[in-house]
Amino acid sequence: MSNTKKIFLLIYFALISVVAIVLTVYDKNAAKKGRRRISERLLMWVAVLGGSAAMYFTMIASHHKTKKTKFMAGIPAIATVEAVLVLFLHCRFFV
């Protein structure tokens, strides 16, 4: 894989991680203030698209959605699948 593709992937994962953090923090603040919330469906999609690790650590740090099994089991499961996929792709294309 070319360096351009590697840089693109790094930028993508950095951006989706920032989006995951921003959405999680916004939803936490909206919950506190009784404002319109971010849908759980959107949060899960952002996790699936690559933001799971950042979202999980943000949830733990902010104590947000920590009582919801869907998030406390689902987000780490998604992160595990993503990590295995990244390792597989790395071994397949970079070695």
CSV table of C-alpha atoms in Angstrom, one decimal:
chain,number,residue,atom,x,y,z
A,1,MET,CA,0.0,0.0,0.0
A,2,SER,CA,1.3,3.4,-0.9
A,3,ASN,CA,2.2,6.1,1.6
A,4,THR,CA,-0.6,8.2,0.3
A,5,LYS,CA,-3.1,5.5,1.2
A,6,LYS,CA,-1.6,5.0,4.7
A,7,ILE,CA,-1.7,8.8,5.4
A,8,PHE,CA,-5.4,8.9,4.2
A,9,LEU,CA,-6.3,6.0,6.5
A,10,LEU,CA,-4.5,7.7,9.5
A,11,ILE,CA,-6.3,11.0,8.7
A,12,TYR,CA,-9.7,9.2,8.4
A,13,PHE,CA,-9.3,7.4,11.7
A,14,ALA,CA,-8.2,10.6,13.4
A,15,LEU,CA,-11.2,12.5,12.1
A,16,ILE,CA,-13.7,9.8,12.9
A,17,SER,CA,-12.3,9.6,16.4
A,18,VAL,CA,-12.7,13.3,16.9
A,19,VAL,CA,-16.3,13.1,15.6
A,20,ALA,CA,-16.9,10.3,18.1
A,21,ILE,CA,-15.5,12.3,21.0
A,22,VAL,CA,-17.4,15.5,20.0
A,23,LEU,CA,-20.7,13.6,19.6
A,24,THR,CA,-20.3,11.8,22.9
A,25,VAL,CA,-19.4,14.9,24.9
A,26,TYR,CA,-22.2,16.9,23.2
A,27,ASP,CA,-24.8,14.1,24.1
A,28,LYS,CA,-23.6,14.1,27.7
A,29,ASN,CA,-24.0,17.8,28.0
A,30,ALA,CA,-27.3,17.7,26.2
A,31,ALA,CA,-28.5,15.1,28.7
A,32,LYS,CA,-27.5,17.2,31.7
A,33,LYS,CA,-29.2,20.3,30.3
A,34,GLY,CA,-32.4,18.6,29.0
A,35,ARG,CA,-31.7,19.5,25.4
A,36,ARG,CA,-32.1,17.5,22.2
A,37,ARG,CA,-29.8,14.4,22.3
A,38,ILE,CA,-27.8,12.6,19.7
A,39,SER,CA,-29.6,9.4,18.7
A,40,GLU,CA,-28.1,6.1,20.0
A,41,ARG,CA,-28.3,4.8,16.4
A,42,LEU,CA,-26.0,7.6,15.2
A,43,LEU,CA,-23.6,7.0,18.1
A,44,MET,CA,-23.4,3.3,17.2
A,45,TRP,CA,-22.8,4.1,13.5
A,46,VAL,CA,-20.0,6.4,14.3
A,47,ALA,CA,-18.5,3.6,16.4
A,48,VAL,CA,-18.9,1.1,13.5
A,49,LEU,CA,-17.3,3.6,11.1
A,50,GLY,CA,-14.1,3.6,13.1
A,51,GLY,CA,-14.7,5.7,16.2
A,52,SER,CA,-15.3,3.0,18.7
A,53,ALA,CA,-12.1,3.2,20.7
A,54,ALA,CA,-12.3,7.0,21.1
A,55,MET,CA,-16.0,6.8,21.9
A,56,TYR,CA,-15.5,4.1,24.5
A,57,PHE,CA,-12.7,6.0,26.3
A,58,THR,CA,-14.8,9.2,26.2
A,59,MET,CA,-17.8,7.3,27.6
A,60,ILE,CA,-15.7,6.0,30.5
A,61,ALA,CA,-14.0,9.3,31.2
A,62,SER,CA,-17.3,11.3,31.2
A,63,HIS,CA,-19.4,8.5,32.8
A,64,HIS,CA,-21.8,8.7,29.8
A,65,LYS,CA,-24.0,5.7,28.9
A,66,THR,CA,-22.0,3.5,31.2
A,67,LYS,CA,-25.2,1.8,32.5
A,68,LYS,CA,-26.4,0.8,29.0
A,69,THR,CA,-25.3,-2.7,28.1
A,70,LYS,CA,-25.8,-1.9,24.5
A,71,PHE,CA,-22.9,0.6,24.7
A,72,MET,CA,-20.7,-1.0,27.4
A,73,ALA,CA,-20.7,-4.4,25.6
A,74,GLY,CA,-21.3,-3.2,22.0
A,75,ILE,CA,-18.7,-0.5,21.7
A,76,PRO,CA,-15.8,-2.8,23.0
A,77,ALA,CA,-17.1,-5.6,20.7
A,78,ILE,CA,-17.0,-3.2,17.7
A,79,ALA,CA,-13.5,-2.0,18.7
A,80,THR,CA,-12.3,-5.6,18.9
A,81,VAL,CA,-13.6,-6.4,15.5
A,82,GLU,CA,-12.0,-3.3,14.1
A,83,ALA,CA,-8.7,-4.1,15.7
A,84,VAL,CA,-8.7,-7.6,14.3
A,85,LEU,CA,-9.6,-6.2,10.9
A,86,VAL,CA,-6.8,-3.6,11.0
A,87,LEU,CA,-4.3,-6.3,12.1
A,88,PHE,CA,-5.4,-8.6,9.3
A,89,LEU,CA,-5.2,-5.8,6.7
A,90,HIS,CA,-1.8,-4.7,8.0
A,91,CYS,CA,-0.4,-8.3,7.8
A,92,ARG,CA,-1.9,-8.8,4.4
A,93,PHE,CA,-0.9,-5.5,2.7
A,94,PHE,CA,2.0,-4.1,4.7
A,95,VAL,CA,4.3,-7.0,5.4
